[in-house]
Amino acid sequence: MPFSMNTIKRFFQITLIIILNSYVNGQNSAGRVPDYPVPYVLPSVESIMEKIDKIVSYYENSSTQQILNRETGAVIRDFTQPNKYAVVSEGLSSEWTYTHGVVLSAFDYISELTGDDSYFSHNIKFYDFVRKHLPYFRRNNEEYGRSACGWRRIMYMDALDHCGSIGAALVRTFKKHNNPEYRELIDIVDKHVSNIQFRLDDGTLARERPQPVSVWADDMYMSVPFLSQMGDLTKDEKYWNDAVNQVLQMSKRLFIGGKDLFDHGWNENSADYDPRFYWGRANGWTVMAMADLLTVLPHDFQGRDEILHIYKSLIRSVTELQDGTGFWHNMLDKSDTYLETSCTAMFTYGIAKGINEGWISHVYGPVAQTGWNAVATRILENGAVDGTCEATTFAHDNVYYFNRGKSYDATHGYGPVLFAAAEMIRLLNNTHIRIDKAKPNSINSTYHYKYE
Amino acid sequence: MPFSMNTIKRFFQITLIIILNSYVNGQNSAGRVPDYPVPYVLPSVESIMEKIDKIVSYYENSSTQQILNRETGAVIRDFTQPNKYAVVSEGLSSEWTYTHGVVLSAFDYISELTGDDSYFSHNIKFYDFVRKHLPYFRRNNEEYGRSACGWRRIMYMDALDHCGSIGAALVRTFKKHNNPEYRELIDIVDKHVSNIQFRLDDGTLARERPQPVSVWADDMYMSVPFLSQMGDLTKDEKYWNDAVNQVLQMSKRLFIGGKDLFDHGWNENSADYDPRFYWGRANGWTVMAMADLLTVLPHDFQGRDEILHIYKSLIRSVTELQDGTGFWHNMLDKSDTYLETSCTAMFTYGIAKGINEGWISHVYGPVAQTGWNAVATRILENGAVDGTCEATTFAHDNVYYFNRGKSYDATHGYGPVLFAAAEMIRLLNNTHIRIDKAKPNSINSTYHYKYE
Amino acid sequence: MPFSMNTIKRFFQITLIIILNSYVNGQNSAGRVPDYPVPYVLPSVESIMEKIDKIVSYYENSSTQQILNRETGAVIRDFTQPNKYAVVSEGLSSEWTYTHGVVLSAFDYISELTGDDSYFSHNIKFYDFVRKHLPYFRRNNEEYGRSACGWRRIMYMDALDHCGSIGAALVRTFKKHNNPEYRELIDIVDKHVSNIQFRLDDGTLARERPQPVSVWADDMYMSVPFLSQMGDLTKDEKYWNDAVNQVLQMSKRLFIGGKDLFDHGWNENSADYDPRFYWGRANGWTVMAMADLLTVLPHDFQGRDEILHIYKSLIRSVTELQDGTGFWHNMLDKSDTYLETSCTAMFTYGIAKGINEGWISHVYGPVAQTGWNAVATRILENGAVDGTCEATTFAHDNVYYFNRGKSYDATHGYGPVLFAAAEMIRLLNNTHIRIDKAKPNSINSTYHYKYE
């Protein structure tokens, strides 16, 4: 039976009014069970392992790890002759990028924690792939110039983004797989980080963009993990001294007291009046960088306590800003920005890690737990990690930050999610932690993490 | 005449776009009258009295105040023989609970303000009901154990929740109705609060949950009103000294400068880095506790000025966080948490009380007025108070706090709403306060409260 | 083909769920381009000039600038006889109001920047219109009293709202169009501002409403621009001294450290515990007032550095609070209040002006740019400026501020939008500023403003 336009219109209006009212009034009937947007549960180790394996499979299958002729698409197998059209096959797992560095460091960590070497084997596979074909691309580059240069960030290394993170993973790999050709690559990275990269007068690593002198919070991760690993590898204290200085001197400019968050960046030419943007991932990078450093730094090392203070203050602050879903917002202090995957994974990792290492109190357990539950909803059936904010420059207006796209193509989510997963497994297996439900038989009860 | 799917779809889309745009763009046509979500009016004393009577009626009728056989449902009238199955009839007005304590204190206050003793008569009825049957339940308990124990919080008193609030109401009642058996009950409560309850080394009342040493903001209400009344009853200064110390020492740990709000709780094992959760009702408890103490404390009592400073700072802070509806949010500093009844009533009471007592400036009048108007929308036709956050433990993750259920079955709203109503009547009748409308003939004008 | 009610209902529900989910989950598919709510573009000088001319045309045509008989509606041309019913024709461009003052100052500024005198010609037209008919209305007023008094704010001048802003524009006009009758009007304004208006003991301009002693942030604009112009006109330093004192002493009470925003007002009777309301337009007035003063004040004038510090701190703070659309919210720190036109225009002006004058860093360029883009969407096809918060008193409850109406009839938007437009043109033409897109060929890239 047909309906008149008016009937449909009226029906439509009434339904909408009911829905909008429920948002505005917030009233509801008696005895209502909370309607958690993300299940409020204790995840199992098995469910997390399953997520890890899905992601690893998706990630590794993203590239064939071959050398191709970009004109014909054919696989190149003869590397004795230079070839103008040679390129590395596309895909996440073939790239010499900082995001791939995070993933490779995570593979190393997962193997360490689980005892299963299959994750780490991808590291050797990747670095061998690079090492083997680098002479060939060097020759192509000499012959035909930049356009014929695979992994051009190695040959045209001119930013911390090109070397710090992928270099840190390389040192981790080298520590377990002592190949002298790896060491050559390490030295190239070390030269850039320690000697070439632009620095302020006080030694702080900096950039000449977007303004003539700018400090980026992201650069804490693009340098400190590498310096941490180098200190551990060489036992030369200069690396740890540099790493500690980077954290403290960047914090001096970027860690905003009271807010206890990192500003995305600082410009010399706006100095004390530089506007602050508390972008989620920038804060995530600092958590991960400090965690890497605190892991290797001797307990009595000068500056360690100051770093620990920053770490604890930052964790407290982000805990207070966590959304009711368990996620964090793309701009941490703005609840009208979207819920972002990569920073949520980074904070989940940083909190679980902090508890496991004893840097922060175990009372933070439910924050990591709910962070993980949120992240888990972003791991798609095929293993892709969705909802990550795309590459973001250091900008000066909220409009830019509010409106960054997000997708499973943004590679920044993969490594952090793997780290979060690994650290959550460690937390669930931590024999010093007992996890109680406040009301054991209630589906509507919080979790308390207790020390024993 | 039928419509094609496309026509309906298109109509549907356009309407939605218009509605969503109106939210996003915030544009609107000329001369628009504000569309207040809650009427922006001056309530009348009569309308408030009417609400009080509705609530009292609903509340008192919630229980028959009888002793029942829980197996058969029959009313027990013979108390000479022990009975394994004896229980107190269900319902709000039969319970020995802290939320019933707030209601009974409110009944006392309403009778004081209105001169109508009928409210206070419920107090005598309840405490007599308890007093008369307590020996019977004690005997049942001796004979058959805990499960046969009505009002087991009296016999198994092991938390401030079991005694402070209901004890404060008992002292108020005893002051007007001098029954020696009441005094015996008072002594049981006093013993727990003053001697048994777990305390920190500095005397601060504390709990051994959820962590081994935790301080809860709620405990300010679970102790200070009782201690305030005991000081007034006995004229022994030890009670007021203890009460003042509780407020100041809890504040030292929980009242966060800058935010000027109370953190829900503090754990010794996370100490300076304990995360802060500004839960509405916890702050409401502190307002009500301080108001009770300030009411009885002599003006020159040591520590009074410090408490007044905390009171005024807290009132200013919550005023700045009031929602555009007049409500407060379940987490005070998070506008994406729901609008909550009990804390709104508590702040409405605290502000109106503060003006009436001269603790805060009369300029705060419209805050109490709009708070009351909001609360009034939650009093259902049958007298039930809707929209109150259910019982909430001291948790460590926003996800828990964001998602607490709310309903008219949450008993925490009843007492605060009655107190708010009573204090609003007193404010409207306050001869020192003149309430002006900025533009007398405009439906769209603010109210100014002036002193004369 | 007809649909059953259930089919339609189901379709309806599913669509709504999809839409609401997209808000809640914030997930989306790969490679998504940001969906800017306001285009993220670099506006052209031409497009801005076009908007200016539309607004000027709408504004000037709003009144016939005639004297009418309010009973008959007839135009009065004989001014030799008093007339009880004489009134000024209605419309924005006939009014002796502070909002018209802002528009006339903007006309002066646009003519200065563009070299096109047609804008400024409206100033002479208006002040001549007033000057010519003022004796006539004075006589009517003597004869028939207040109701027969056109421009009664001149004859019954008893508030800064009645004289400061329209007086500042008058001085600007007089500086280029030296008419002795203008000077007489200037002296009337000067007398009120300098000698008659209520002040605190320390000389701060204040009001006796809403409380007996109140300081309003708005009054910075209602006095400082006039005093700035008077200092420039007379070279008598007393005006600039008074102007500097107003800024510093109002700031002492209203500029809240940490927040770095102006509280709308302050009452002596609530003093240190006065609640703070960060209303957008009040902050906009202070930006515009300080800009006017800094423009004329010699660089070494006492107090200038302090004012510059306030200016820079305020600009940084509002930058951090800008919405993702480019607008600001009606209450700056409350993202659930609506997006407001007049304050957005004021901040856009203040930021562009600050860069052009070298008071603040050029890194703020994108904030002004996105602010302008937002404002531009509120200029209707006919030249009306929509979305401006209506006249707002200094209130003491969020409910009032949240729910102010907004419309194109609120006259407060016109002057600020014209100022913002003019200053944006100056910024785009600023030869020291180079505007780069971070990724030149991407539609999804931020803008960097560089100094050269």
PDB file of C-alpha atoms in Angstrom, chain B residues 54-258:
ATOM      1  CA  LYS B  54       6.129  14.243  44.149  1.00  0.00           C
ATOM      2  CA  ILE B  55       9.552  12.875  44.916  1.00  0.00           C
ATOM      3  CA  VAL B  56       8.816  12.325  48.609  1.00  0.00           C
ATOM      4  CA  SER B  57       5.671  10.467  47.731  1.00  0.00           C
ATOM      5  CA  TYR B  58       7.429   8.220  45.176  1.00  0.00           C
ATOM      6  CA  TYR B  59      10.295   7.613  47.556  1.00  0.00           C
ATOM      7  CA  GLU B  60       8.284   6.791  50.655  1.00  0.00           C
ATOM      8  CA  ASN B  61       5.961   4.520  48.721  1.00  0.00           C
ATOM      9  CA  SER B  62       8.897   2.529  47.370  1.00  0.00           C
ATOM     10  CA  SER B  63       8.802   0.276  50.424  1.00  0.00           C
ATOM     11  CA  THR B  64       6.178  -0.965  52.846  1.00  0.00           C
ATOM     12  CA  GLN B  65       8.725  -0.805  55.699  1.00  0.00           C
ATOM     13  CA  GLN B  66       7.813  -4.240  56.912  1.00  0.00           C
ATOM     14  CA  ILE B  67       9.622  -7.430  57.858  1.00  0.00           C
ATOM     15  CA  LEU B  68       8.910 -10.230  55.419  1.00  0.00           C
ATOM     16  CA  ASN B  69       9.532 -13.932  55.128  1.00  0.00           C
ATOM     17  CA  ARG B  70      11.620 -14.049  51.970  1.00  0.00           C
ATOM     18  CA  GLU B  71      10.465 -17.577  51.192  1.00  0.00           C
ATOM     19  CA  THR B  72       6.736 -17.036  51.509  1.00  0.00           C
ATOM     20  CA  GLY B  73       6.500 -13.278  51.108  1.00  0.00           C
ATOM     21  CA  ALA B  74       4.305 -13.128  54.209  1.00  0.00           C
ATOM     22  CA  VAL B  75       4.562 -10.248  56.656  1.00  0.00           C
ATOM     23  CA  ILE B  76       6.257 -11.276  59.896  1.00  0.00           C
ATOM     24  CA  ARG B  77       4.604  -9.843  63.004  1.00  0.00           C
ATOM     25  CA  ASP B  78       5.880 -12.181  65.683  1.00  0.00           C
ATOM     26  CA  PHE B  79       9.391 -11.190  66.650  1.00  0.00           C
ATOM     27  CA  THR B  80       9.731 -13.425  69.685  1.00  0.00           C
ATOM     28  CA  GLN B  81      11.005 -16.364  67.634  1.00  0.00           C
ATOM     29  CA  PRO B  82      14.116 -16.254  65.414  1.00  0.00           C
ATOM     30  CA  ASN B  83      13.419 -16.712  61.733  1.00  0.00           C
ATOM     31  CA  LYS B  84      15.998 -17.747  59.180  1.00  0.00           C
ATOM     32  CA  TYR B  85      14.077 -16.180  56.321  1.00  0.00           C
ATOM     33  CA  ALA B  86      13.287 -12.773  57.781  1.00  0.00           C
ATOM     34  CA  VAL B  87      14.220  -9.830  55.562  1.00  0.00           C
ATOM     35  CA  VAL B  88      13.445  -6.142  55.366  1.00  0.00           C
ATOM     36  CA  SER B  89      10.921  -5.333  52.670  1.00  0.00           C
ATOM     37  CA  GLU B  90      12.582  -3.988  49.537  1.00  0.00           C
ATOM     38  CA  GLY B  91      12.566  -0.349  48.537  1.00  0.00           C
ATOM     39  CA  LEU B  92      14.540   2.847  48.865  1.00  0.00           C
ATOM     40  CA  SER B  93      12.884   3.987  52.092  1.00  0.00           C
ATOM     41  CA  SER B  94      13.757   0.806  54.056  1.00  0.00           C
ATOM     42  CA  GLU B  95      17.467   0.712  53.369  1.00  0.00           C
ATOM     43  CA  TRP B  96      20.352   1.362  55.713  1.00  0.00           C
ATOM     44  CA  THR B  97      22.431   2.954  52.934  1.00  0.00           C
ATOM     45  CA  TYR B  98      24.366   6.107  52.374  1.00  0.00           C
ATOM     46  CA  THR B  99      21.950   7.269  49.684  1.00  0.00           C
ATOM     47  CA  HIS B 100      19.039   6.896  52.096  1.00  0.00           C
ATOM     48  CA  GLY B 101      21.079   8.947  54.562  1.00  0.00           C
ATOM     49  CA  VAL B 102      21.185  11.853  52.118  1.00  0.00           C
ATOM     50  CA  VAL B 103      17.426  11.672  51.682  1.00  0.00           C
ATOM     51  CA  LEU B 104      16.789  11.646  55.434  1.00  0.00           C
ATOM     52  CA  SER B 105      19.098  14.630  55.947  1.00  0.00           C
ATOM     53  CA  ALA B 106      17.162  16.387  53.201  1.00  0.00           C
ATOM     54  CA  PHE B 107      13.831  15.604  54.887  1.00  0.00           C
ATOM     55  CA  ASP B 108      15.180  17.201  58.087  1.00  0.00           C
ATOM     56  CA  TYR B 109      16.339  20.251  56.126  1.00  0.00           C
ATOM     57  CA  ILE B 110      13.058  20.694  54.250  1.00  0.00           C
ATOM     58  CA  SER B 111      11.132  20.615  57.502  1.00  0.00           C
ATOM     59  CA  GLU B 112      13.500  23.186  58.965  1.00  0.00           C
ATOM     60  CA  LEU B 113      13.101  25.521  56.006  1.00  0.00           C
ATOM     61  CA  THR B 114       9.369  25.103  55.493  1.00  0.00           C
ATOM     62  CA  GLY B 115       8.274  24.598  59.102  1.00  0.00           C
ATOM     63  CA  ASP B 116       6.286  21.589  57.902  1.00  0.00           C
ATOM     64  CA  ASP B 117       7.191  18.600  60.122  1.00  0.00           C
ATOM     65  CA  SER B 118       5.717  15.980  57.825  1.00  0.00           C
ATOM     66  CA  TYR B 119       9.029  15.500  56.010  1.00  0.00           C
ATOM     67  CA  PHE B 120      10.966  14.995  59.238  1.00  0.00           C
ATOM     68  CA  SER B 121       8.363  12.525  60.459  1.00  0.00           C
ATOM     69  CA  HIS B 122       9.724  10.021  57.876  1.00  0.00           C
ATOM     70  CA  ASN B 123      13.043  10.134  59.706  1.00  0.00           C
ATOM     71  CA  ILE B 124      11.545   9.059  63.001  1.00  0.00           C
ATOM     72  CA  LYS B 125       9.502   6.435  61.210  1.00  0.00           C
ATOM     73  CA  PHE B 126      12.604   4.971  59.558  1.00  0.00           C
ATOM     74  CA  TYR B 127      14.955   5.031  62.525  1.00  0.00           C
ATOM     75  CA  ASP B 128      12.241   3.613  64.770  1.00  0.00           C
ATOM     76  CA  PHE B 129      11.684   0.872  62.216  1.00  0.00           C
ATOM     77  CA  VAL B 130      15.385   0.028  62.395  1.00  0.00           C
ATOM     78  CA  ARG B 131      15.690   0.396  66.162  1.00  0.00           C
ATOM     79  CA  LYS B 132      12.649  -1.799  66.834  1.00  0.00           C
ATOM     80  CA  HIS B 133      13.729  -4.702  64.643  1.00  0.00           C
ATOM     81  CA  LEU B 134      17.443  -4.579  65.129  1.00  0.00           C
ATOM     82  CA  PRO B 135      17.422  -6.907  68.197  1.00  0.00           C
ATOM     83  CA  TYR B 136      15.375  -9.393  66.194  1.00  0.00           C
ATOM     84  CA  PHE B 137      17.843  -9.389  63.299  1.00  0.00           C
ATOM     85  CA  ARG B 138      20.773  -9.567  65.718  1.00  0.00           C
ATOM     86  CA  ARG B 139      19.285 -12.720  67.149  1.00  0.00           C
ATOM     87  CA  ASN B 140      18.575 -14.182  63.688  1.00  0.00           C
ATOM     88  CA  ASN B 141      22.128 -13.370  62.753  1.00  0.00           C
ATOM     89  CA  GLU B 142      23.538 -15.118  65.817  1.00  0.00           C
ATOM     90  CA  GLU B 143      21.357 -18.103  65.139  1.00  0.00           C
ATOM     91  CA  TYR B 144      21.647 -18.430  61.352  1.00  0.00           C
ATOM     92  CA  GLY B 145      24.558 -16.247  60.274  1.00  0.00           C
ATOM     93  CA  ARG B 146      25.011 -13.417  57.838  1.00  0.00           C
ATOM     94  CA  SER B 147      22.326 -14.447  55.387  1.00  0.00           C
ATOM     95  CA  ALA B 148      19.679 -13.952  58.066  1.00  0.00           C
ATOM     96  CA  CYS B 149      20.844 -10.458  58.877  1.00  0.00           C
ATOM     97  CA  GLY B 150      18.632  -7.496  57.909  1.00  0.00           C
ATOM     98  CA  TRP B 151      20.546  -4.237  57.610  1.00  0.00           C
ATOM     99  CA  ARG B 152      23.766  -6.171  57.627  1.00  0.00           C
ATOM    100  CA  ARG B 153      25.728  -2.961  57.119  1.00  0.00           C
ATOM    101  CA  ILE B 154      25.017  -2.233  60.775  1.00  0.00           C
ATOM    102  CA  MET B 155      26.242  -5.555  62.076  1.00  0.00           C
ATOM    103  CA  TYR B 156      28.994  -5.999  59.528  1.00  0.00           C
ATOM    104  CA  MET B 157      30.022  -2.375  59.423  1.00  0.00           C
ATOM    105  CA  ASP B 158      33.337  -2.307  57.595  1.00  0.00           C
ATOM    106  CA  ALA B 159      33.305   0.757  55.352  1.00  0.00           C
ATOM    107  CA  LEU B 160      32.442   4.433  55.579  1.00  0.00           C
ATOM    108  CA  ASP B 161      29.769   3.752  52.955  1.00  0.00           C
ATOM    109  CA  HIS B 162      27.987   1.715  55.646  1.00  0.00           C
ATOM    110  CA  CYS B 163      27.687   4.396  58.257  1.00  0.00           C
ATOM    111  CA  GLY B 164      28.826   7.995  57.647  1.00  0.00           C
ATOM    112  CA  SER B 165      25.908   9.356  55.659  1.00  0.00           C
ATOM    113  CA  ILE B 166      23.107   7.402  57.309  1.00  0.00           C
ATOM    114  CA  GLY B 167      24.783   8.202  60.620  1.00  0.00           C
ATOM    115  CA  ALA B 168      24.840  11.931  59.906  1.00  0.00           C
ATOM    116  CA  ALA B 169      21.105  11.851  59.236  1.00  0.00           C
ATOM    117  CA  LEU B 170      20.647   9.909  62.447  1.00  0.00           C
ATOM    118  CA  VAL B 171      22.421  12.587  64.496  1.00  0.00           C
ATOM    119  CA  ARG B 172      20.297  15.276  62.810  1.00  0.00           C
ATOM    120  CA  THR B 173      17.214  13.278  63.758  1.00  0.00           C
ATOM    121  CA  PHE B 174      18.431  12.630  67.298  1.00  0.00           C
ATOM    122  CA  LYS B 175      19.028  16.346  67.868  1.00  0.00           C
ATOM    123  CA  LYS B 176      15.272  16.892  67.502  1.00  0.00           C
ATOM    124  CA  HIS B 177      14.010  13.548  68.740  1.00  0.00           C
ATOM    125  CA  ASN B 178      16.033  12.514  71.772  1.00  0.00           C
ATOM    126  CA  ASN B 179      15.701   8.755  71.890  1.00  0.00           C
ATOM    127  CA  PRO B 180      18.465   6.905  73.834  1.00  0.00           C
ATOM    128  CA  GLU B 181      18.293   3.958  71.470  1.00  0.00           C
ATOM    129  CA  TYR B 182      19.228   6.337  68.641  1.00  0.00           C
ATOM    130  CA  ARG B 183      22.243   7.299  70.700  1.00  0.00           C
ATOM    131  CA  GLU B 184      23.347   3.663  70.847  1.00  0.00           C
ATOM    132  CA  LEU B 185      23.249   3.473  67.062  1.00  0.00           C
ATOM    133  CA  ILE B 186      25.152   6.756  66.844  1.00  0.00           C
ATOM    134  CA  ASP B 187      27.896   5.323  69.024  1.00  0.00           C
ATOM    135  CA  ILE B 188      28.284   2.333  66.723  1.00  0.00           C
ATOM    136  CA  VAL B 189      28.772   4.673  63.795  1.00  0.00           C
ATOM    137  CA  ASP B 190      31.107   6.924  65.753  1.00  0.00           C
ATOM    138  CA  LYS B 191      33.251   3.984  66.738  1.00  0.00           C
ATOM    139  CA  HIS B 192      33.684   2.976  63.117  1.00  0.00           C
ATOM    140  CA  VAL B 193      34.379   6.463  61.749  1.00  0.00           C
ATOM    141  CA  SER B 194      36.606   7.611  64.598  1.00  0.00           C
ATOM    142  CA  ASN B 195      38.416   4.416  65.569  1.00  0.00           C
ATOM    143  CA  ILE B 196      38.036   1.512  63.174  1.00  0.00           C
ATOM    144  CA  GLN B 197      38.103   2.795  59.597  1.00  0.00           C
ATOM    145  CA  PHE B 198      41.493   2.482  57.865  1.00  0.00           C
ATOM    146  CA  ARG B 199      43.476   5.736  57.827  1.00  0.00           C
ATOM    147  CA  LEU B 200      46.761   7.037  56.406  1.00  0.00           C
ATOM    148  CA  ASP B 201      49.536   7.928  58.840  1.00  0.00           C
ATOM    149  CA  ASP B 202      48.384  11.538  58.848  1.00  0.00           C
ATOM    150  CA  GLY B 203      44.862  10.478  59.859  1.00  0.00           C
ATOM    151  CA  THR B 204      43.253  10.779  56.439  1.00  0.00           C
ATOM    152  CA  LEU B 205      40.392   8.337  56.043  1.00  0.00           C
ATOM    153  CA  ALA B 206      41.301   5.860  53.315  1.00  0.00           C
ATOM    154  CA  ARG B 207      40.450   2.489  51.803  1.00  0.00           C
ATOM    155  CA  GLU B 208      42.337  -0.676  50.997  1.00  0.00           C
ATOM    156  CA  ARG B 209      40.647  -0.878  47.619  1.00  0.00           C
ATOM    157  CA  PRO B 210      40.979  -0.800  44.727  1.00  0.00           C
ATOM    158  CA  GLN B 211      44.697  -0.532  45.559  1.00  0.00           C
ATOM    159  CA  PRO B 212      46.288  -1.324  48.946  1.00  0.00           C
ATOM    160  CA  VAL B 213      46.153   2.370  49.920  1.00  0.00           C
ATOM    161  CA  SER B 214      43.591   4.560  48.146  1.00  0.00           C
ATOM    162  CA  VAL B 215      41.912   7.847  49.032  1.00  0.00           C
ATOM    163  CA  TRP B 216      38.433   8.458  47.588  1.00  0.00           C
ATOM    164  CA  ALA B 217      36.847  11.887  47.214  1.00  0.00           C
ATOM    165  CA  ASP B 218      33.488  10.258  47.998  1.00  0.00           C
ATOM    166  CA  ASP B 219      34.737   9.569  51.500  1.00  0.00           C
ATOM    167  CA  MET B 220      34.617  13.255  52.289  1.00  0.00           C
ATOM    168  CA  TYR B 221      30.836  12.937  52.300  1.00  0.00           C
ATOM    169  CA  MET B 222      30.959   9.523  53.985  1.00  0.00           C
ATOM    170  CA  SER B 223      32.665  11.075  57.027  1.00  0.00           C
ATOM    171  CA  VAL B 224      32.588  14.888  57.252  1.00  0.00           C
ATOM    172  CA  PRO B 225      28.786  15.357  57.587  1.00  0.00           C
ATOM    173  CA  PHE B 226      28.741  12.847  60.439  1.00  0.00           C
ATOM    174  CA  LEU B 227      31.735  14.446  62.160  1.00  0.00           C
ATOM    175  CA  SER B 228      30.168  17.884  61.659  1.00  0.00           C
ATOM    176  CA  GLN B 229      26.947  16.779  63.326  1.00  0.00           C
ATOM    177  CA  MET B 230      28.797  15.010  66.139  1.00  0.00           C
ATOM    178  CA  GLY B 231      30.733  18.186  66.898  1.00  0.00           C
ATOM    179  CA  ASP B 232      27.488  20.084  67.012  1.00  0.00           C
ATOM    180  CA  LEU B 233      25.832  17.440  69.197  1.00  0.00           C
ATOM    181  CA  THR B 234      28.628  16.867  71.680  1.00  0.00           C
ATOM    182  CA  LYS B 235      30.477  20.213  71.544  1.00  0.00           C
ATOM    183  CA  ASP B 236      33.613  18.102  71.632  1.00  0.00           C
ATOM    184  CA  GLU B 237      36.051  19.825  69.241  1.00  0.00           C
ATOM    185  CA  LYS B 238      37.777  16.587  68.311  1.00  0.00           C
ATOM    186  CA  TYR B 239      35.031  15.906  65.791  1.00  0.00           C
ATOM    187  CA  TRP B 240      35.402  19.238  64.020  1.00  0.00           C
ATOM    188  CA  ASN B 241      39.176  18.958  64.121  1.00  0.00           C
ATOM    189  CA  ASP B 242      38.909  15.588  62.448  1.00  0.00           C
ATOM    190  CA  ALA B 243      36.392  16.928  59.900  1.00  0.00           C
ATOM    191  CA  VAL B 244      38.597  19.905  59.007  1.00  0.00           C
ATOM    192  CA  ASN B 245      41.607  17.622  58.661  1.00  0.00           C
ATOM    193  CA  GLN B 246      39.715  15.265  56.373  1.00  0.00           C
ATOM    194  CA  VAL B 247      38.762  18.116  54.030  1.00  0.00           C
ATOM    195  CA  LEU B 248      42.234  19.623  53.965  1.00  0.00           C
ATOM    196  CA  GLN B 249      44.197  16.396  53.732  1.00  0.00           C
ATOM    197  CA  MET B 250      41.971  14.828  51.112  1.00  0.00           C
ATOM    198  CA  SER B 251      42.184  18.094  49.177  1.00  0.00           C
ATOM    199  CA  LYS B 252      45.955  18.031  49.355  1.00  0.00           C
ATOM    200  CA  ARG B 253      45.872  14.789  47.388  1.00  0.00           C
ATOM    201  CA  LEU B 254      42.738  15.237  45.289  1.00  0.00           C
ATOM    202  CA  PHE B 255      41.987  18.910  44.692  1.00  0.00           C
ATOM    203  CA  ILE B 256      43.965  19.676  41.560  1.00  0.00           C
ATOM    204  CA  GLY B 257      45.158  23.260  41.338  1.00  0.00           C
ATOM    205  CA  GLY B 258      44.538  25.003  38.047  1.00  0.00           C
TER     206      GLY B 258
END
